[in-house]
Short mmCIF file of C-alpha atoms in Angstrom, two decimals:
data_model
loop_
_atom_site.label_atom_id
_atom_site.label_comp_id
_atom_site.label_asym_id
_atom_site.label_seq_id
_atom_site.Cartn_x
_atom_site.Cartn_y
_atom_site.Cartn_z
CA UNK A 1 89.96 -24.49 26.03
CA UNK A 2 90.96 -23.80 22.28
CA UNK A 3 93.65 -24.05 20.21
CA UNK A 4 94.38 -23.16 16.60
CA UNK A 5 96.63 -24.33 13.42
CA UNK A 6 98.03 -21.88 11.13
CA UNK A 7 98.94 -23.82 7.94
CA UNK A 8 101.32 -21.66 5.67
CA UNK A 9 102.17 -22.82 2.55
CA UNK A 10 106.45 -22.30 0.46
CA UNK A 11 106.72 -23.05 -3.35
CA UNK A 12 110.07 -23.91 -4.86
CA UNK A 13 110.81 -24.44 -8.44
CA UNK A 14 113.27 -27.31 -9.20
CA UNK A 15 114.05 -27.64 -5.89
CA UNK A 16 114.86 -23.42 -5.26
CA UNK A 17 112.65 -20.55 -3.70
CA UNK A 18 111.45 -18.20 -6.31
CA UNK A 19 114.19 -16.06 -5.86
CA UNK A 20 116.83 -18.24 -6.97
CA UNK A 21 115.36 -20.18 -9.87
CA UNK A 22 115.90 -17.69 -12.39
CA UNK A 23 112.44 -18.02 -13.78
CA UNK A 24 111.35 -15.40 -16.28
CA UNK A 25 107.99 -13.44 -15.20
CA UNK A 26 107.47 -15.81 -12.09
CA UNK A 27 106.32 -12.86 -10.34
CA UNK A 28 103.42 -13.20 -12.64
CA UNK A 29 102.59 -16.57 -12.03
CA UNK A 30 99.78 -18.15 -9.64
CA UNK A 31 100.15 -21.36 -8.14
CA UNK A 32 96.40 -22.86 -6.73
CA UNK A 33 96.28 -25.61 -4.04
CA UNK A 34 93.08 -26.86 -2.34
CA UNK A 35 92.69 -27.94 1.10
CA UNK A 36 90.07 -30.70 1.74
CA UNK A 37 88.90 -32.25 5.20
CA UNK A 38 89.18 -36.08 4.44
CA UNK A 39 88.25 -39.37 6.16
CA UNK A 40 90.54 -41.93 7.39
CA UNK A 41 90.16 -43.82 4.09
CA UNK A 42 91.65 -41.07 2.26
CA UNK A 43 88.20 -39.94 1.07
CA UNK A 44 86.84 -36.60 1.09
CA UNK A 45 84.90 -36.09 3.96
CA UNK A 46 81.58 -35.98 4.96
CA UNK A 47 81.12 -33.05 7.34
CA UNK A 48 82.70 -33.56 10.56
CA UNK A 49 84.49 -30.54 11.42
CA UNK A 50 82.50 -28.27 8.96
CA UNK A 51 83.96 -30.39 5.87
CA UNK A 52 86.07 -27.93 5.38
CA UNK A 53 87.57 -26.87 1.80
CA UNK A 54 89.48 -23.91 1.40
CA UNK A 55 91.34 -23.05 -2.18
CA UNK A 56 94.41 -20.50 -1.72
CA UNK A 57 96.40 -19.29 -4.56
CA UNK A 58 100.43 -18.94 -3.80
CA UNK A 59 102.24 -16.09 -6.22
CA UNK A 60 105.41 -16.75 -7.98
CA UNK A 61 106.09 -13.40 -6.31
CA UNK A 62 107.18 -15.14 -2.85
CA UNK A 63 106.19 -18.17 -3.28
CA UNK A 64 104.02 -18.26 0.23
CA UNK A 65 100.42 -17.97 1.37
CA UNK A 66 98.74 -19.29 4.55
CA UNK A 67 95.13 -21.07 4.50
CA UNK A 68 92.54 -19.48 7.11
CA UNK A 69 93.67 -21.16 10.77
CA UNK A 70 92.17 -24.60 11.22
CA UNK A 71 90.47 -24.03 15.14
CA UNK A 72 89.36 -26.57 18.23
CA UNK A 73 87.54 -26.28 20.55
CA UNK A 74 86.64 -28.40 23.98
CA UNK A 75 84.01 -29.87 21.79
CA UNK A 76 86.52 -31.53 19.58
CA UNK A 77 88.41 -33.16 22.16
CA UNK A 78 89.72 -36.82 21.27
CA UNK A 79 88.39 -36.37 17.45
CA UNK A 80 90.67 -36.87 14.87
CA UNK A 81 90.61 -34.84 11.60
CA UNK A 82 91.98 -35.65 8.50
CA UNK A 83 93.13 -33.72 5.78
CA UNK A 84 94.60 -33.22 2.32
CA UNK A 85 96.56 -30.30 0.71
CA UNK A 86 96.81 -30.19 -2.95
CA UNK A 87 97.86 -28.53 -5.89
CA UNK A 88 95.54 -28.37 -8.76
CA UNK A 89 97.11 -29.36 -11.81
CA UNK A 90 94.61 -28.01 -14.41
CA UNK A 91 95.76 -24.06 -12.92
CA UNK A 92 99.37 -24.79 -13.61
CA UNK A 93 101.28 -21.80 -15.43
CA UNK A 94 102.68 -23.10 -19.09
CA UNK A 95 105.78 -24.84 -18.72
CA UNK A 96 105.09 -26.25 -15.11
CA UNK A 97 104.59 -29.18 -13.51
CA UNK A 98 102.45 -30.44 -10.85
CA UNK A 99 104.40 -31.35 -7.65
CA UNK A 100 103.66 -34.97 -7.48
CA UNK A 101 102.80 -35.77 -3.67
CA UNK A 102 99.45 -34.40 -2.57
CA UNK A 103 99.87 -33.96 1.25
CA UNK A 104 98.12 -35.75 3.76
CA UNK A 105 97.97 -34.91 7.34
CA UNK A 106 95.79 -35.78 10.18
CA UNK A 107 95.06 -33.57 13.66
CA UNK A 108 94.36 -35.08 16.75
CA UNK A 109 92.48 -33.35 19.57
CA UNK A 110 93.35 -34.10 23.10
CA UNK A 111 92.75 -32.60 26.77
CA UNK A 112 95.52 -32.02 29.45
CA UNK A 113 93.04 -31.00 32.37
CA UNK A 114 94.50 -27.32 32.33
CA UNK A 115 92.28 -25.25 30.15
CA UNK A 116 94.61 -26.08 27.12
CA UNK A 117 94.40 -28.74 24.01
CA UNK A 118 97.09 -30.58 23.00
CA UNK A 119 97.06 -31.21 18.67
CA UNK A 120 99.29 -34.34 17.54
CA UNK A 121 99.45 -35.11 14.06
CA UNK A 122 101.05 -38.17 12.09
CA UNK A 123 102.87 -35.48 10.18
CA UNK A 124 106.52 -35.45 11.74
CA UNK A 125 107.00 -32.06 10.06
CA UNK A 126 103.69 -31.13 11.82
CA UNK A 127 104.32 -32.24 15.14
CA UNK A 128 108.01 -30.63 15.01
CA UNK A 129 106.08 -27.52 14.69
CA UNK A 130 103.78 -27.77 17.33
CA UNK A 131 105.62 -29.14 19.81
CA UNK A 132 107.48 -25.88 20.03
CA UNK A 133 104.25 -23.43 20.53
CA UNK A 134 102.65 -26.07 23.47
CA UNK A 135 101.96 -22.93 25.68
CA UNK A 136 100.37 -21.06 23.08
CA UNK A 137 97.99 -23.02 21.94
CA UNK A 138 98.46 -21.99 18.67
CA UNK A 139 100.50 -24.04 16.42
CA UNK A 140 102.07 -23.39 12.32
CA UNK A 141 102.75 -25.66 9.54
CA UNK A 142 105.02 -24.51 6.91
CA UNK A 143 104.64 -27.12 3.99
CA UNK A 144 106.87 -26.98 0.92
CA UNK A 145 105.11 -27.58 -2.08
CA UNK A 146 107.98 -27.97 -5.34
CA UNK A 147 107.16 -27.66 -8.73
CA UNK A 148 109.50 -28.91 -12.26
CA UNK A 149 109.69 -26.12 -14.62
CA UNK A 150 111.23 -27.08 -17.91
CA UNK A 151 112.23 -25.11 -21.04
CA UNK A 152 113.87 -25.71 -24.00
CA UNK A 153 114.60 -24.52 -27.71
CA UNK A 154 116.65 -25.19 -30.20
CA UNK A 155 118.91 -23.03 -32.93
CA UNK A 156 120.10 -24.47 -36.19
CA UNK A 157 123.37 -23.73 -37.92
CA UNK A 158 123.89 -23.54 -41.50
CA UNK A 159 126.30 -22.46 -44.16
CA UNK A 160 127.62 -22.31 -48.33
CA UNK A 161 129.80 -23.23 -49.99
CA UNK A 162 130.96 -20.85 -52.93
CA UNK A 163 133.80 -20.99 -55.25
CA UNK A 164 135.53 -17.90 -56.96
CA UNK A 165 132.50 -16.33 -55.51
CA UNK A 166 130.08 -18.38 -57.02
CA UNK A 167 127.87 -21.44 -56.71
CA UNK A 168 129.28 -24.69 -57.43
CA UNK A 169 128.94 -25.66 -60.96
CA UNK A 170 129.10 -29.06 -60.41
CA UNK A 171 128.20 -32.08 -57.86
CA UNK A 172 130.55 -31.20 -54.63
CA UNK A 173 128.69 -33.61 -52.19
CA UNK A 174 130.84 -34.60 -49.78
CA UNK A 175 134.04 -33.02 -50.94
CA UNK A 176 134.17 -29.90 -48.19
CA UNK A 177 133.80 -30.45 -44.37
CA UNK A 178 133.32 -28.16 -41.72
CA UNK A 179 133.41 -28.53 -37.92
CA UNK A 180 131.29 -26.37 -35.40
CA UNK A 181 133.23 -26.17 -31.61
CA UNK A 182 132.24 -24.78 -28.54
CA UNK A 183 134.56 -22.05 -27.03
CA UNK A 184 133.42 -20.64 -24.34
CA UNK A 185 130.26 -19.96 -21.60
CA UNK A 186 129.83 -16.65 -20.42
CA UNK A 187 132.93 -15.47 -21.33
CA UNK A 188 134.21 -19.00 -19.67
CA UNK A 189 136.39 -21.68 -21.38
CA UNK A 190 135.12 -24.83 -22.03
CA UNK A 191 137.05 -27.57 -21.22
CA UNK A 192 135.25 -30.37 -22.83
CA UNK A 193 133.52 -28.41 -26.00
CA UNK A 194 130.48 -29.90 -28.22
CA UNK A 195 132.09 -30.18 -31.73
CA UNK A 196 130.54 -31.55 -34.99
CA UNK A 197 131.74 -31.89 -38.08
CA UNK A 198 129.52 -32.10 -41.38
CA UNK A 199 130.17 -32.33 -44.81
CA UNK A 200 128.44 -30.36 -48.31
CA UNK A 201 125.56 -31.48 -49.88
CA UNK A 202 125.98 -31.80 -54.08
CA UNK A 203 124.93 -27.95 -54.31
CA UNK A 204 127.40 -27.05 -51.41
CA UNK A 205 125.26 -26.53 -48.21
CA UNK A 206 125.51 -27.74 -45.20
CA UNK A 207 123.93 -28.12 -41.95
CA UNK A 208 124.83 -29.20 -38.56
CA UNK A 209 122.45 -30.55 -35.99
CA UNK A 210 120.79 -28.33 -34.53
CA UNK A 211 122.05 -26.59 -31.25
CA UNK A 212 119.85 -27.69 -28.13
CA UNK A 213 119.43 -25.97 -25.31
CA UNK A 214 117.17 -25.96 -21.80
CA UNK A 215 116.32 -24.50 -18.56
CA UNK A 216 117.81 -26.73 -16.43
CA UNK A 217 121.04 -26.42 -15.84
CA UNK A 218 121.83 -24.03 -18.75
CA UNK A 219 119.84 -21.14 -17.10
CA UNK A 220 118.94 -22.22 -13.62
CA UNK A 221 121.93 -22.00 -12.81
CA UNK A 222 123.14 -18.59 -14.19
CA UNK A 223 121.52 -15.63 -11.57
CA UNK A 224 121.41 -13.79 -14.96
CA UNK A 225 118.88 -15.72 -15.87
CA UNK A 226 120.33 -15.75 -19.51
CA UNK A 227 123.77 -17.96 -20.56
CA UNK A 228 125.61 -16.60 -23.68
CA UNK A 229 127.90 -19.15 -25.66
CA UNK A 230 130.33 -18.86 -28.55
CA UNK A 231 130.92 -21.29 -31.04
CA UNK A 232 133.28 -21.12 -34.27
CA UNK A 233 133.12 -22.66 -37.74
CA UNK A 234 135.84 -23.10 -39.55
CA UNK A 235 136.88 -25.38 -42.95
CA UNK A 236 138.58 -28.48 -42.15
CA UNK A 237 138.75 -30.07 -45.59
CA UNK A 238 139.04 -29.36 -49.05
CA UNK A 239 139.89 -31.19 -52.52
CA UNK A 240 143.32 -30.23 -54.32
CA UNK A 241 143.54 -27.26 -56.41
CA UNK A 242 141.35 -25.64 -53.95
CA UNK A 243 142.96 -22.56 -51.81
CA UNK A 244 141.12 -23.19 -48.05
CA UNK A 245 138.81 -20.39 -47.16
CA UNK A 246 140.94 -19.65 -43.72
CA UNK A 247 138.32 -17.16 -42.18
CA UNK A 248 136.99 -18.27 -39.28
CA UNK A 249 133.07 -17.59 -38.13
CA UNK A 250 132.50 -16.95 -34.83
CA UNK A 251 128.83 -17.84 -33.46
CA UNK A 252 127.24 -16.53 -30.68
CA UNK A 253 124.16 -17.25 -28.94
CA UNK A 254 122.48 -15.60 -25.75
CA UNK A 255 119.64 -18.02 -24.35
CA UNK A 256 117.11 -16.49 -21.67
CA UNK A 257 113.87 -18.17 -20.34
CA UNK A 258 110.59 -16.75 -21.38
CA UNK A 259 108.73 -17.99 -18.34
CA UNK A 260 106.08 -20.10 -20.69
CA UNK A 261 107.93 -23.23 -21.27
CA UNK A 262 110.20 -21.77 -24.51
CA UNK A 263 113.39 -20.12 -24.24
CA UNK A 264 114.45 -17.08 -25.90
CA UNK A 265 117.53 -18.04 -28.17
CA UNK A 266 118.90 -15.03 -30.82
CA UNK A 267 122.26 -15.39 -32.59
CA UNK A 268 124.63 -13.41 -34.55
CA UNK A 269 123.97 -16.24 -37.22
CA UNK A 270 123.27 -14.18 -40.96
CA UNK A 271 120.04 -15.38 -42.40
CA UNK A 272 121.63 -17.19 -45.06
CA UNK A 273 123.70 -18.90 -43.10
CA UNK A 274 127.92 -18.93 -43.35
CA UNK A 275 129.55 -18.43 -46.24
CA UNK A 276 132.80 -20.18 -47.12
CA UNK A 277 134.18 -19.30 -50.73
CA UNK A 278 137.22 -21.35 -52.29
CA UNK A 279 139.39 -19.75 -54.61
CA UNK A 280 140.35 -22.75 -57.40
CA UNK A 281 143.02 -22.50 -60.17
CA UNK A 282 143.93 -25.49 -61.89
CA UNK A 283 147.20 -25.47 -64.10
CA UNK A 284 148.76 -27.85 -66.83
CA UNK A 285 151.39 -27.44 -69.59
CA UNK A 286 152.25 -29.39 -72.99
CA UNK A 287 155.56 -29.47 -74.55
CA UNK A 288 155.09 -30.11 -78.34
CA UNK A 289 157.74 -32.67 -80.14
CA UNK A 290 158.94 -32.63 -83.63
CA UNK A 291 161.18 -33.78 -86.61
CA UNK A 292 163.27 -32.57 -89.14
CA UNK A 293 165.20 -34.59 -92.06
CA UNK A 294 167.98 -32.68 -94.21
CA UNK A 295 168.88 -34.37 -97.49
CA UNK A 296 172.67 -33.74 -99.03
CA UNK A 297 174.12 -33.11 -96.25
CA UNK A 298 174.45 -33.66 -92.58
CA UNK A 299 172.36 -31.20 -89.89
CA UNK A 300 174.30 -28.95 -87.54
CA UNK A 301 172.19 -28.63 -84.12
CA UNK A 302 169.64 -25.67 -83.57
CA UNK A 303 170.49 -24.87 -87.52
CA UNK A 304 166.78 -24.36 -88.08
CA UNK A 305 164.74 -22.60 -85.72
CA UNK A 306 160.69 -23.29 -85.39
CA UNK A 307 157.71 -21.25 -83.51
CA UNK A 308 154.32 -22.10 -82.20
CA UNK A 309 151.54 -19.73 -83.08
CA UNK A 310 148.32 -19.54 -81.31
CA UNK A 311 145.52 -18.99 -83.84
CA UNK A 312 141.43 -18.44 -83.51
CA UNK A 313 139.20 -21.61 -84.45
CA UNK A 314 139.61 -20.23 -88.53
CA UNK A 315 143.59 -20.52 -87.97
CA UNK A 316 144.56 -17.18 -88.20
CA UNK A 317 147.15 -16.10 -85.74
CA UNK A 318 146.15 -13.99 -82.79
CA UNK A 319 148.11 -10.66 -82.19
CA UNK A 320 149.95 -9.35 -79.56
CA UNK A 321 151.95 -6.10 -79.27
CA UNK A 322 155.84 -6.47 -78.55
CA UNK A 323 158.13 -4.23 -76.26
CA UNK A 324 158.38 -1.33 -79.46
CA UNK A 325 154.31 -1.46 -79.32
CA UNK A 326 153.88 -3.26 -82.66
CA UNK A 327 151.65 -6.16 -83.41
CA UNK A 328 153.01 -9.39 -84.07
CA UNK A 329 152.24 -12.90 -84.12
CA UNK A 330 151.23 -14.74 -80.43
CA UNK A 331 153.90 -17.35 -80.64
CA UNK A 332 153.46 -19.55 -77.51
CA UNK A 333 156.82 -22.08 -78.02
CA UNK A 334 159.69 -21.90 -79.65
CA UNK A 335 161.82 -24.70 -80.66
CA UNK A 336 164.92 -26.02 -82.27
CA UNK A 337 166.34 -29.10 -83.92
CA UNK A 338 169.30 -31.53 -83.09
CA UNK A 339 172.34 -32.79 -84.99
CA UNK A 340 171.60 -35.53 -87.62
CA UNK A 341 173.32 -36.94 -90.09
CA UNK A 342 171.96 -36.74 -94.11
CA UNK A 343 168.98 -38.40 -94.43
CA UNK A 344 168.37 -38.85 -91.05
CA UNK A 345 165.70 -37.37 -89.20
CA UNK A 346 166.70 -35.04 -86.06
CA UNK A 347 164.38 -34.20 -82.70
CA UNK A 348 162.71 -30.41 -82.41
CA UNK A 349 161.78 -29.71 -78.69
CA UNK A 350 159.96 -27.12 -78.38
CA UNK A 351 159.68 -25.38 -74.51
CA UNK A 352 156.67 -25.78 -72.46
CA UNK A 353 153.45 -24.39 -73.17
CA UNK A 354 151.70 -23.41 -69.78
CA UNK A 355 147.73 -23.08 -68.88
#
């Protein structure tokens, strides 16, 4: 009488068989586990049935592998047999971990009188299994084995500020702010979008935090196995006097696994980060006030007529050339008097001049 235990062996990742994890290069990956005959103490064994050890390697590939059958004989009859499967941690691919529950199983021989053995475990999963090949004498274990696989990475997002197409020439901390919102996944709206708002620093950068991403559930879940998203920037405040830069960036990033741990994250963000430029044009006038006296007699209003001349820093007046192409004086206001009686002094008002 004989009977035989074939003990096969599934890996999952994050709780999914190989095929639908989305792992990068799994197919490249080994998985090692070790099979150990133990003692009821949980011990490794002495040799009892052989003291067996067997180390099997499982490929990301499929994700199965079988040890070499455990066998009984007549001889064994009554014994029990104790064992332990595990997974050996210091073999795990980059960016794996260990699943965290060694398995222990034990294999009990008995006798039924009619040239067969009977194998009982304390394994309910065991037992399940070899209850339904009784008459064969030959009996399989398929144990699931899971592993965590984790990636991440991160992308920052930066930008300038210019003004008339230049650098600020003077402290603008604070006085620009800018807001970064989610649009869409894969093409997908999102309905409640990551947004962040940041302000310039006194030379006019700015950052926002930086854009965090990982394997689980950004590309686990995709059967791409990458996940693109879109982001815009726009300008969301400005000082007066400032025209807003109304051109709004679009960002977007395609994320795919590596397979080591590290995710693959490229953008359409320019080196240099986003530029925002500010067109500024500040404006002011003066309106220049005068008086005039007339002795004898009394003053008629706008008798006497008076001009404003722009000059150069020696007070000679600058030229300009009139409609008949001749030079003349830059006069910049013009201005006449009020009615006054003699001896009395009358207003000029001159109009507006305008910077």
């Amino acid at each position: 009488a004989s009977a035989s235990l074939n003990l096969n062996l599934i890996k999952t990742i994050n709780g999914k068989t190989v095929d639908e994890s989305h792992v990068a290069n799994l197919e490249d990956k080994e998985f090692t586990f070790t099979l150990t005959e133990m003692n009821g103490k949980g011990e490794k064994a002495s040799p009892k049935k052989n003291g067996k050890t067997e180390t099997i390697t499982v490929s990301g590939k499929d994700g199965k592998a079988s040890f070499s059958k455990l066998s009984y004989t007549l001889a064994d009859k009554d014994q029990t047999y104790y064992y332990r499967i595990a997974e050996d941690a210091s073999k795990m691919p980059k960016g794996f971990a260990k699943d965290g529950k060694d398995f222990y199983f034990s294999i009990t021989v008995s006798d039924d009188g009619s040239g067969l053995l009977h194998l009982t475990s304390d394994s309910d999963a065991l037992n399940d299994g070899m209850n339904g090949n009784t008459f064969t004498a030959e009996y399989a274990l398929g144990h699931t084995f899971n592993n965590t696989y984790s990636a991440s990475g991160e992308l920052p997002v930066k930008g300038n500020k210019t003004i008339n197409g230049l650098s600020p020439d003077k402290d603008v901390k604070d006085l620009f702010a800018f807001t970064l919102t989610e649009i869409s996944v894969n093409g997908v709206p999102v309905e409640k979008p990551y947004t962040e708002t940041v302000k310039t620093d006194k030379d006019g950068k700015f950052s926002f935090s930086s854009l965090k991403y990982s394997m689980n559930p950004d590309i686990a879940n995709n059967p791409s196995g990458s996940v693109q998203y879109i982001y815009k920037i726009e300008e969301t405040s400005y000082p007066k006097g400032y025209t807003k830069d109304t051109d709004l960036k679009y960002l977007e990033v395609t994320v795919s696994d590596h397979g080591d741990g590290t995710l693959s994250i490229q953008s359409t963000e320019p080196e240099a980060g986003y530029t925002f430029n500010n067109l500024y044009d500040a404006k002011g006038s003066i309106t220049l006030k005068g008086k005039k006296t007339l002795h004898g007699r009394d003053m008629a209003a706008d008798e006497f007529h008076f001009t404003v001349t722009e000059t150069d820093d020696k007070g000679t007046a600058l030229k300009v050339k009139n409609a008949d192409g001749k030079e003349v004086d830059k006069v910049v206001a013009r201005g006449s008097n009020t009615a006054a009686s003699a001896e009395q002094d009358a207003d000029i008002t001159f109009s507006s001049i305008s910077y």
